[in-house]
mmCIF file of C-alpha atoms and ligand atoms in Angstrom:
data_model
loop_
_atom_site.group_PDB
_atom_site.id
_atom_site.type_symbol
_atom_site.label_atom_id
_atom_site.label_comp_id
_atom_site.label_asym_id
_atom_site.label_seq_id
_atom_site.Cartn_x
_atom_site.Cartn_y
_atom_site.Cartn_z
ATOM 1 C CA MET A 7 88.140 109.179 75.711
ATOM 2 C CA ARG A 8 88.922 105.318 76.742
ATOM 3 C CA ALA A 9 87.233 104.196 79.749
ATOM 4 C CA ALA A 10 85.891 101.555 82.501
ATOM 5 C CA VAL A 11 82.235 101.375 82.461
ATOM 6 C CA ILE A 12 80.361 99.392 84.813
ATOM 7 C CA PRO A 13 76.120 99.667 83.624
ATOM 8 C CA ALA A 14 75.075 97.576 86.841
ATOM 9 C CA SER A 15 76.060 97.299 90.265
ATOM 10 C CA ASP A 16 76.618 93.351 89.762
ATOM 11 C CA ALA A 17 78.534 93.159 85.873
ATOM 12 C CA PRO A 18 81.685 93.581 85.142
ATOM 13 C CA PRO A 19 83.490 96.919 83.985
ATOM 14 C CA VAL A 20 84.481 97.177 80.333
ATOM 15 C CA CYS A 21 86.471 98.993 78.902
ATOM 16 C CA ARG A 22 84.718 101.521 75.851
ATOM 17 C CA GLU A 23 84.313 104.784 74.991
ATOM 18 C CA HIS A 24 82.844 107.183 77.143
ATOM 19 C CA PRO A 25 82.222 111.158 76.543
ATOM 20 C CA ASP A 26 85.348 113.793 77.558
ATOM 21 C CA PRO A 27 84.619 114.733 80.686
ATOM 22 C CA ALA A 28 83.402 118.663 81.048
ATOM 23 C CA PRO A 29 83.911 120.525 83.917
ATOM 24 C CA ARG A 30 80.696 121.773 85.820
ATOM 25 C CA HIS A 31 81.506 124.382 88.152
ATOM 26 C CA GLY A 32 85.107 126.270 88.257
ATOM 27 C CA ASP A 33 86.609 124.197 90.877
ATOM 28 C CA GLU A 34 86.624 121.484 88.492
ATOM 29 C CA LEU A 35 90.261 120.825 86.543
ATOM 30 C CA VAL A 36 89.623 117.727 83.833
ATOM 31 C CA VAL A 37 93.021 115.933 84.685
ATOM 32 C CA GLU A 38 94.730 113.041 82.245
ATOM 33 C CA VAL A 39 94.759 110.002 84.142
ATOM 34 C CA LEU A 40 98.173 107.919 84.800
ATOM 35 C CA ALA A 41 97.820 105.335 87.122
ATOM 36 C CA ALA A 42 94.795 104.005 89.323
ATOM 37 C CA GLY A 43 94.812 102.294 92.275
ATOM 38 C CA LEU A 44 92.273 98.890 92.298
ATOM 39 C CA HIS A 45 92.029 99.062 95.798
ATOM 40 C CA HIS A 46 88.957 96.952 97.715
ATOM 41 C CA LEU A 47 87.121 100.654 98.305
ATOM 42 C CA THR A 48 87.297 100.214 94.497
ATOM 43 C CA ARG A 49 85.351 97.350 93.821
ATOM 44 C CA ALA A 50 83.075 98.565 97.425
ATOM 45 C CA LYS A 51 81.784 101.711 96.003
ATOM 46 C CA ALA A 52 80.962 100.161 91.888
ATOM 47 C CA ASN A 53 79.042 97.549 92.858
ATOM 48 C CA GLY A 54 77.224 99.484 96.133
ATOM 49 C CA SER A 55 78.371 97.177 99.204
ATOM 50 C CA HIS A 56 80.686 100.070 100.065
ATOM 51 C CA TYR A 57 78.451 102.356 102.922
ATOM 52 C CA SER A 58 79.398 105.506 100.485
ATOM 53 C CA SER A 59 78.181 104.559 97.380
ATOM 54 C CA ASP A 60 75.398 106.891 95.443
ATOM 55 C CA GLY A 61 73.771 103.298 93.590
ATOM 56 C CA VAL A 62 74.555 105.591 90.485
ATOM 57 C CA TYR A 63 74.885 103.484 87.372
ATOM 58 C CA PRO A 64 76.699 103.712 84.730
ATOM 59 C CA LEU A 65 79.456 104.201 86.641
ATOM 60 C CA VAL A 66 83.465 104.720 85.990
ATOM 61 C CA PRO A 67 85.011 103.048 89.075
ATOM 62 C CA GLY A 68 88.350 104.667 90.298
ATOM 63 C CA VAL A 69 87.933 106.451 94.136
ATOM 64 C CA ASP A 70 92.016 108.328 93.815
ATOM 65 C CA GLY A 71 95.290 107.643 91.474
ATOM 66 C CA VAL A 72 97.467 110.148 90.088
ATOM 67 C CA VAL A 73 97.190 112.995 87.608
ATOM 68 C CA ARG A 74 98.759 115.714 85.254
ATOM 69 C CA ASP A 75 96.239 118.339 85.419
ATOM 70 C CA GLU A 76 96.855 120.959 82.110
ATOM 71 C CA GLU A 77 99.968 122.938 83.854
ATOM 72 C CA GLY A 78 102.364 119.793 83.922
ATOM 73 C CA ASN A 79 101.682 119.086 87.491
ATOM 74 C CA LEU A 80 101.065 115.224 88.781
ATOM 75 C CA ARG A 81 98.682 114.952 91.541
ATOM 76 C CA TYR A 82 97.865 112.460 93.827
ATOM 77 C CA VAL A 83 93.951 112.790 93.949
ATOM 78 C CA VAL A 84 91.678 111.202 95.851
ATOM 79 C CA LEU A 85 87.939 111.987 94.792
ATOM 80 C CA ASP A 86 83.973 112.112 96.035
ATOM 81 C CA ASP A 87 81.725 110.199 95.244
ATOM 82 C CA THR A 88 81.383 110.451 91.269
ATOM 83 C CA PRO A 89 80.020 108.710 88.244
ATOM 84 C CA LEU A 90 83.002 109.302 86.520
ATOM 85 C CA GLY A 91 86.324 107.825 88.602
ATOM 86 C CA THR A 92 89.955 107.303 87.534
ATOM 87 C CA PHE A 93 89.389 104.612 85.325
ATOM 88 C CA ALA A 94 89.472 106.450 82.529
ATOM 89 C CA GLU A 95 91.687 108.581 79.856
ATOM 90 C CA ARG A 96 90.215 111.774 81.668
ATOM 91 C CA THR A 97 88.517 111.993 84.810
ATOM 92 C CA LEU A 98 87.819 115.836 87.152
ATOM 93 C CA ILE A 99 88.904 116.615 90.019
ATOM 94 C CA ASP A 100 88.910 118.994 92.692
ATOM 95 C CA PRO A 101 92.294 119.772 93.203
ATOM 96 C CA ARG A 102 91.104 120.825 97.280
ATOM 97 C CA ARG A 103 91.226 117.513 97.354
ATOM 98 C CA SER A 104 95.318 116.752 95.505
ATOM 99 C CA VAL A 105 98.261 117.053 96.438
ATOM 100 C CA ILE A 106 100.928 117.721 94.587
ATOM 101 C CA LEU A 107 103.925 115.504 93.611
ATOM 102 C CA PRO A 108 107.316 115.853 92.494
ATOM 103 C CA ASP A 109 108.727 115.545 89.424
ATOM 104 C CA GLY A 110 110.305 111.869 88.616
ATOM 105 C CA ILE A 111 107.812 109.957 91.158
ATOM 106 C CA ASP A 112 106.789 106.568 89.678
ATOM 107 C CA PRO A 113 103.067 107.456 89.585
ATOM 108 C CA VAL A 114 102.180 103.436 89.429
ATOM 109 C CA ARG A 115 103.694 103.206 93.142
ATOM 110 C CA ILE A 116 102.025 106.201 94.435
ATOM 111 C CA ALA A 117 98.856 104.697 93.114
ATOM 112 C CA ALA A 118 99.393 101.270 94.853
ATOM 113 C CA ALA A 119 99.988 102.512 98.077
ATOM 114 C CA MET A 120 98.117 105.306 99.305
ATOM 115 C CA ASN A 121 95.106 104.182 99.786
ATOM 116 C CA PRO A 122 95.823 100.482 101.636
ATOM 117 C CA ALA A 123 98.723 103.354 103.590
ATOM 118 C CA MET A 124 96.283 105.784 104.387
ATOM 119 C CA SER A 125 93.929 102.961 106.464
ATOM 120 C CA SER A 126 96.876 103.179 108.918
ATOM 121 C CA TRP A 127 98.763 106.266 108.505
ATOM 122 C CA VAL A 128 95.217 108.374 109.560
ATOM 123 C CA ALA A 129 94.413 106.038 112.484
ATOM 124 C CA LEU A 130 97.670 106.724 114.632
ATOM 125 C CA ARG A 131 96.876 110.186 113.598
ATOM 126 C CA ARG A 132 93.130 111.203 114.155
ATOM 127 C CA ARG A 133 91.809 108.283 116.066
ATOM 128 C CA VAL A 134 93.910 107.373 119.332
ATOM 129 C CA ASP A 135 97.144 109.164 120.569
ATOM 130 C CA PHE A 136 100.078 107.507 119.342
ATOM 131 C CA HIS A 137 103.185 108.239 120.676
ATOM 132 C CA ALA A 138 106.350 107.336 120.413
ATOM 133 C CA GLY A 139 107.304 103.686 122.059
ATOM 134 C CA ARG A 140 103.651 102.610 121.970
ATOM 135 C CA ARG A 141 103.173 98.732 121.081
ATOM 136 C CA VAL A 142 100.952 97.376 118.446
ATOM 137 C CA LEU A 143 98.829 94.176 117.284
ATOM 138 C CA VAL A 144 98.125 94.522 113.644
ATOM 139 C CA LEU A 145 95.437 92.454 112.854
ATOM 140 C CA GLY A 146 95.035 90.711 109.312
ATOM 141 C CA ALA A 147 99.368 91.552 109.276
ATOM 142 C CA THR A 148 99.367 89.801 105.284
ATOM 143 C CA GLY A 149 97.525 92.438 103.264
ATOM 144 C CA ASN A 150 98.574 95.735 101.448
ATOM 145 C CA ALA A 151 97.521 97.485 103.878
ATOM 146 C CA GLY A 152 98.401 95.275 106.876
ATOM 147 C CA ARG A 153 102.448 95.306 105.801
ATOM 148 C CA MET A 154 102.001 99.222 105.882
ATOM 149 C CA ALA A 155 100.689 99.321 109.040
ATOM 150 C CA ILE A 156 103.088 97.628 109.895
ATOM 151 C CA GLN A 157 105.975 99.535 108.370
ATOM 152 C CA ILE A 158 103.938 103.524 109.146
ATOM 153 C CA ALA A 159 103.421 101.991 113.240
ATOM 154 C CA LYS A 160 107.755 101.362 113.335
ATOM 155 C CA LEU A 161 107.752 105.103 111.114
ATOM 156 C CA PHE A 162 105.932 107.041 113.774
ATOM 157 C CA GLY A 163 108.420 105.291 116.818
ATOM 158 C CA ALA A 164 106.273 101.888 118.025
ATOM 159 C CA ALA A 165 108.770 100.116 120.542
ATOM 160 C CA GLN A 166 107.031 97.165 119.177
ATOM 161 C CA VAL A 167 104.701 95.363 116.663
ATOM 162 C CA ILE A 168 103.523 92.302 116.909
ATOM 163 C CA ALA A 169 102.029 91.657 113.141
ATOM 164 C CA ALA A 170 98.995 88.445 113.342
ATOM 165 C CA GLY A 171 97.822 86.804 110.669
ATOM 166 C CA ARG A 172 97.349 82.975 109.277
ATOM 167 C CA ASP A 173 98.937 82.151 106.425
ATOM 168 C CA THR A 174 102.868 81.472 107.921
ATOM 169 C CA THR A 175 104.323 81.820 104.679
ATOM 170 C CA ARG A 176 103.641 85.070 104.311
ATOM 171 C CA LEU A 177 103.786 85.965 108.019
ATOM 172 C CA ARG A 178 107.100 85.220 107.485
ATOM 173 C CA THR A 179 108.288 87.725 105.361
ATOM 174 C CA LEU A 180 106.721 90.314 108.184
ATOM 175 C CA THR A 181 110.140 90.877 109.844
ATOM 176 C CA ALA A 182 111.684 91.703 107.184
ATOM 177 C CA LEU A 183 109.378 95.657 106.807
ATOM 178 C CA GLY A 184 110.066 95.692 110.920
ATOM 179 C CA ALA A 185 107.414 93.004 112.831
ATOM 180 C CA ASP A 186 109.398 92.042 116.061
ATOM 181 C CA GLU A 187 107.025 89.445 115.842
ATOM 182 C CA THR A 188 104.890 86.980 113.702
ATOM 183 C CA ILE A 189 101.454 85.498 115.386
ATOM 184 C CA THR A 190 98.466 83.267 113.980
ATOM 185 C CA PHE A 191 94.818 83.916 115.537
ATOM 186 C CA ASP A 192 95.447 81.291 117.860
ATOM 187 C CA GLN A 193 98.602 82.698 119.633
ATOM 188 C CA ILE A 194 96.851 86.057 120.140
ATOM 189 C CA GLY A 195 97.899 85.651 123.381
ATOM 190 C CA ARG A 196 101.154 86.155 123.668
ATOM 191 C CA ALA A 197 99.775 90.495 121.465
ATOM 192 C CA ALA A 198 98.275 90.630 125.788
ATOM 193 C CA ASP A 199 100.402 93.585 126.467
ATOM 194 C CA VAL A 200 99.290 95.798 122.990
ATOM 195 C CA ASP A 201 98.369 99.355 123.415
ATOM 196 C CA VAL A 202 96.753 99.796 120.081
ATOM 197 C CA VAL A 203 95.240 96.942 117.993
ATOM 198 C CA ILE A 204 95.493 97.887 114.310
ATOM 199 C CA ASP A 205 92.598 95.538 112.683
ATOM 200 C CA TYR A 206 91.362 95.076 108.705
ATOM 201 C CA VAL A 207 89.965 92.040 109.594
ATOM 202 C CA TRP A 208 86.555 92.284 112.000
ATOM 203 C CA GLY A 209 84.236 89.446 111.871
ATOM 204 C CA GLU A 210 84.220 86.307 113.618
ATOM 205 C CA PRO A 211 88.597 86.099 114.049
ATOM 206 C CA ALA A 212 88.348 89.950 115.649
ATOM 207 C CA ALA A 213 85.977 89.243 118.213
ATOM 208 C CA GLY A 214 87.518 85.704 118.821
ATOM 209 C CA ALA A 215 90.787 87.317 119.483
ATOM 210 C CA MET A 216 89.863 90.074 122.240
ATOM 211 C CA ILE A 217 89.063 87.366 125.195
ATOM 212 C CA PRO A 218 92.223 85.862 125.526
ATOM 213 C CA MET A 219 94.298 88.601 124.938
ATOM 214 C CA LEU A 220 91.734 90.747 127.607
ATOM 215 C CA THR A 221 92.318 88.079 130.024
ATOM 216 C CA ALA A 222 95.793 87.962 129.398
ATOM 217 C CA ARG A 223 97.055 91.610 129.762
ATOM 218 C CA ALA A 224 99.813 92.038 133.136
ATOM 219 C CA ASP A 225 96.828 95.401 133.580
ATOM 220 C CA ARG A 226 93.776 95.234 132.681
ATOM 221 C CA ALA A 227 93.320 98.668 133.776
ATOM 222 C CA ALA A 228 95.891 99.908 131.253
ATOM 223 C CA PRO A 229 94.413 101.719 128.716
ATOM 224 C CA LEU A 230 93.878 99.724 124.847
ATOM 225 C CA THR A 231 91.805 101.104 121.349
ATOM 226 C CA TRP A 232 91.473 99.060 118.807
ATOM 227 C CA ILE A 233 90.847 100.503 115.824
ATOM 228 C CA GLN A 234 88.151 98.700 113.532
ATOM 229 C CA ILE A 235 89.531 99.775 109.690
ATOM 230 C CA GLY A 236 88.749 96.658 107.279
ATOM 231 C CA SER A 237 86.498 93.667 107.500
ATOM 232 C CA ILE A 238 88.269 91.124 105.292
ATOM 233 C CA ALA A 239 86.527 88.650 107.318
ATOM 234 C CA GLY A 240 82.884 89.517 107.689
ATOM 235 C CA PRO A 241 81.663 92.700 108.705
ATOM 236 C CA THR A 242 79.826 92.466 111.372
ATOM 237 C CA ALA A 243 81.690 90.431 115.112
ATOM 238 C CA PRO A 244 80.263 88.528 117.834
ATOM 239 C CA ILE A 245 81.779 91.135 120.440
ATOM 240 C CA PRO A 246 81.643 88.872 124.221
ATOM 241 C CA SER A 247 80.433 91.259 126.335
ATOM 242 C CA ALA A 248 82.831 90.390 129.020
ATOM 243 C CA ALA A 249 85.261 92.067 126.505
ATOM 244 C CA LEU A 250 84.054 95.072 127.141
ATOM 245 C CA ARG A 251 84.423 94.934 130.851
ATOM 246 C CA SER A 252 87.476 92.455 131.647
ATOM 247 C CA ALA A 253 89.806 95.319 130.999
ATOM 248 C CA ARG A 254 89.407 99.018 129.727
ATOM 249 C CA LEU A 255 88.716 98.337 125.571
ATOM 250 C CA GLN A 256 87.687 100.871 123.548
ATOM 251 C CA ILE A 257 87.206 100.549 120.265
ATOM 252 C CA VAL A 258 86.777 102.958 116.995
ATOM 253 C CA GLY A 259 86.512 103.163 113.619
ATOM 254 C CA SER A 260 89.316 104.833 111.406
ATOM 255 C CA GLY A 261 87.404 105.520 107.659
ATOM 256 C CA ILE A 262 86.047 107.937 105.517
ATOM 257 C CA GLY A 263 83.231 109.908 107.934
ATOM 258 C CA SER A 264 84.171 108.841 111.807
ATOM 259 C CA VAL A 265 87.581 110.682 110.258
ATOM 260 C CA PRO A 266 86.197 114.171 108.594
ATOM 261 C CA ALA A 267 87.963 114.353 104.375
ATOM 262 C CA ARG A 268 89.355 116.897 105.656
ATOM 263 C CA ASP A 269 91.265 115.704 108.363
ATOM 264 C CA PHE A 270 92.029 112.515 105.532
ATOM 265 C CA LEU A 271 93.691 115.406 102.809
ATOM 266 C CA ALA A 272 95.187 117.290 105.431
ATOM 267 C CA GLU A 273 97.666 114.045 106.245
ATOM 268 C CA LEU A 274 98.470 112.591 102.333
ATOM 269 C CA PRO A 275 101.113 115.500 101.964
ATOM 270 C CA GLU A 276 103.719 113.862 103.842
ATOM 271 C CA LEU A 277 102.585 111.035 103.277
ATOM 272 C CA ALA A 278 103.262 110.917 99.480
ATOM 273 C CA SER A 279 106.815 112.080 100.478
ATOM 274 C CA ALA A 280 107.993 109.143 103.095
ATOM 275 C CA VAL A 281 105.750 106.535 99.685
ATOM 276 C CA ALA A 282 107.271 108.915 97.697
ATOM 277 C CA ALA A 283 111.083 108.705 99.244
ATOM 278 C CA GLY A 284 110.995 104.651 99.581
ATOM 279 C CA ALA A 285 109.801 104.624 103.237
ATOM 280 C CA ILE A 286 107.617 102.566 102.899
ATOM 281 C CA ASP A 287 107.399 99.030 101.200
ATOM 282 C CA VAL A 288 105.343 98.232 97.809
ATOM 283 C CA ARG A 289 104.100 95.739 95.920
ATOM 284 C CA ALA A 290 102.344 97.396 92.159
ATOM 285 C CA ARG A 291 101.762 95.621 89.191
ATOM 286 C CA ALA A 292 100.695 97.581 86.347
ATOM 287 C CA VAL A 293 97.658 96.519 84.331
ATOM 288 C CA PRO A 294 96.891 98.361 80.904
ATOM 289 C CA LEU A 295 93.212 99.654 80.925
ATOM 290 C CA ALA A 296 91.870 98.050 78.396
ATOM 291 C CA ARG A 297 92.155 94.613 80.174
ATOM 292 C CA VAL A 298 89.853 95.541 83.377
ATOM 293 C CA ALA A 299 87.571 93.425 83.080
ATOM 294 C CA GLU A 300 90.011 90.548 83.212
ATOM 295 C CA ALA A 301 92.123 92.682 86.886
ATOM 296 C CA TRP A 302 88.787 93.125 88.884
ATOM 297 C CA THR A 303 88.874 89.992 89.503
ATOM 298 C CA ALA A 304 92.656 88.770 88.883
ATOM 299 C CA GLU A 305 93.970 87.186 92.653
ATOM 300 C CA THR A 306 97.289 88.564 93.252
ATOM 301 C CA ASP A 307 99.279 89.199 96.248
ATOM 302 C CA ASP A 308 99.959 92.804 94.476
ATOM 303 C CA ARG A 309 97.958 96.241 94.031
ATOM 304 C CA VAL A 310 96.177 96.371 90.559
ATOM 305 C CA VAL A 311 97.263 99.738 89.141
ATOM 306 C CA LEU A 312 95.128 100.271 85.859
ATOM 307 C CA VAL A 313 97.171 102.443 83.096
ATOM 308 C CA PRO A 314 94.874 104.155 80.315
HETATM 309 N N1 NAP B 404 89.063 102.220 106.237
HETATM 310 C C1 NAP B 404 90.203 102.616 105.503
HETATM 311 O O1 NAP B 404 90.759 103.787 106.034
HETATM 312 C C2 NAP B 404 90.638 101.883 104.765
HETATM 313 C C3 NAP B 404 91.870 102.103 103.849
HETATM 314 C C4 NAP B 404 92.318 100.806 103.536
HETATM 315 C C5 NAP B 404 92.252 99.325 103.391
HETATM 316 N N2 NAP B 404 90.868 99.374 103.935
HETATM 317 C C6 NAP B 404 90.093 98.005 103.932
HETATM 318 O O2 NAP B 404 91.516 97.452 105.046
HETATM 319 C C7 NAP B 404 90.950 95.766 104.229
HETATM 320 C C8 NAP B 404 92.491 94.972 103.645
HETATM 321 O O3 NAP B 404 92.838 95.558 102.869
HETATM 322 P P1 NAP B 404 94.229 95.588 101.762
HETATM 323 O O4 NAP B 404 94.326 96.289 100.961
HETATM 324 O O5 NAP B 404 94.876 94.757 102.735
HETATM 325 O O6 NAP B 404 93.865 94.003 101.185
HETATM 326 P P2 NAP B 404 94.475 93.069 100.686
HETATM 327 O O7 NAP B 404 95.755 93.172 99.917
HETATM 328 O O8 NAP B 404 93.853 92.414 99.825
HETATM 329 O O9 NAP B 404 94.859 92.333 101.693
HETATM 330 C C9 NAP B 404 94.532 91.528 102.662
HETATM 331 C C10 NAP B 404 93.885 90.524 103.354
HETATM 332 O O10 NAP B 404 93.574 89.953 103.950
HETATM 333 C C11 NAP B 404 93.764 88.872 104.715
HETATM 334 N N3 NAP B 404 92.402 88.280 105.155
HETATM 335 C C12 NAP B 404 91.126 87.507 103.278
HETATM 336 N N4 NAP B 404 90.255 86.509 104.395
HETATM 337 C C13 NAP B 404 90.542 86.770 105.318
HETATM 338 C C14 NAP B 404 90.211 85.923 106.487
HETATM 339 N N5 NAP B 404 88.665 85.244 106.125
HETATM 340 N N6 NAP B 404 89.939 86.038 107.803
HETATM 341 C C15 NAP B 404 91.960 86.597 107.885
HETATM 342 N N7 NAP B 404 92.129 87.104 107.331
HETATM 343 C C16 NAP B 404 92.064 87.307 105.913
HETATM 344 C C17 NAP B 404 94.542 87.749 103.721
HETATM 345 O O11 NAP B 404 95.314 87.366 103.904
HETATM 346 P P3 NAP B 404 96.065 86.312 104.304
HETATM 347 O O12 NAP B 404 95.499 84.987 102.660
HETATM 348 O O13 NAP B 404 97.629 85.571 103.973
HETATM 349 O O14 NAP B 404 94.990 85.788 105.594
HETATM 350 C C18 NAP B 404 94.908 88.946 102.825
HETATM 351 O O15 NAP B 404 96.557 89.533 102.364
HETATM 352 C C19 NAP B 404 89.912 95.285 103.274
HETATM 353 O O16 NAP B 404 88.677 95.531 104.437
HETATM 354 C C20 NAP B 404 89.644 97.041 102.513
HETATM 355 O O17 NAP B 404 88.541 97.390 102.280
HETATM 356 C C21 NAP B 404 90.396 100.570 105.023
#
């Protein structure tokens, strides 16, 4: 079969012949891959920089995707750590890590949406006590995950969603997705009274936002849960000690590990239904697997989805 193969941690993928997968035990199924998203996690696991990377090369990247099983079912699957990912014509899945999709869905749309959408869906369901009426700040709202976080917070009944980012042109498009207000990082004081922060940036921008936000809160004893999800601006953040004393701030993370795999998997059916039903706006760009090397480094606002 054809597959994208990464020979070493610092090498780009090449599309070439690869041995067909063979199940190693009775729980595994060989499936045909229809669409697989190129996410930040895909790249980070492939180059060894993600905390869940196991450093085994050569590897076929691809952490999730839409597949067809031997009985003809369409499934969205999240793979466990494996050297055989979804950037291939066929792969191996554990069906317990998948959800059967309705017929007629667009595999590219599902493959593009599930990873970025899952970030806020799971965070709001599993890492914070989220009720309708809560006020939410999305920090780093202009990317794929941030745009979806706005929509998902609204879907879950948020009374107010403030979208923060650095690009004013992109920020302006976010009101159409449900953002009540859009602000740049230097206007962060306007989000002082939110209950939850969904943070995709971390680094200096997140640390720099804390004191202006916390000291401007009308009630500093009101709980504020800051959910660390992405670190697009930097893996470490110089958080001022006063941030933890000046207001009732709680910082939690949401990702593989802090949320057990079974909890992620439990959220898949409802999220897949929401995406399939069109409740979430998705930006996807299908690219043939043969062009994986070019797609790997392409700069695009759309989520690239490889199609074998
Ligand atoms: N924990 C989880 O469950 C989970 C799941 C999915 C994604 N993530 C993480 O979430 C983050 C965002 O993912 P995504 O899929 O939305 O990525 P994306 O579509 O590539 O968007 C990233 C956005 O970040 C902004 N950005 C880049 N560098 C920045 C900087 N230095 N300061 C401020 N903003 C910056 C860019 O917006 P502008 O250019 O418009 O400023 C860009 O649109 C990534 O770190 C990803 O790994 C985590």
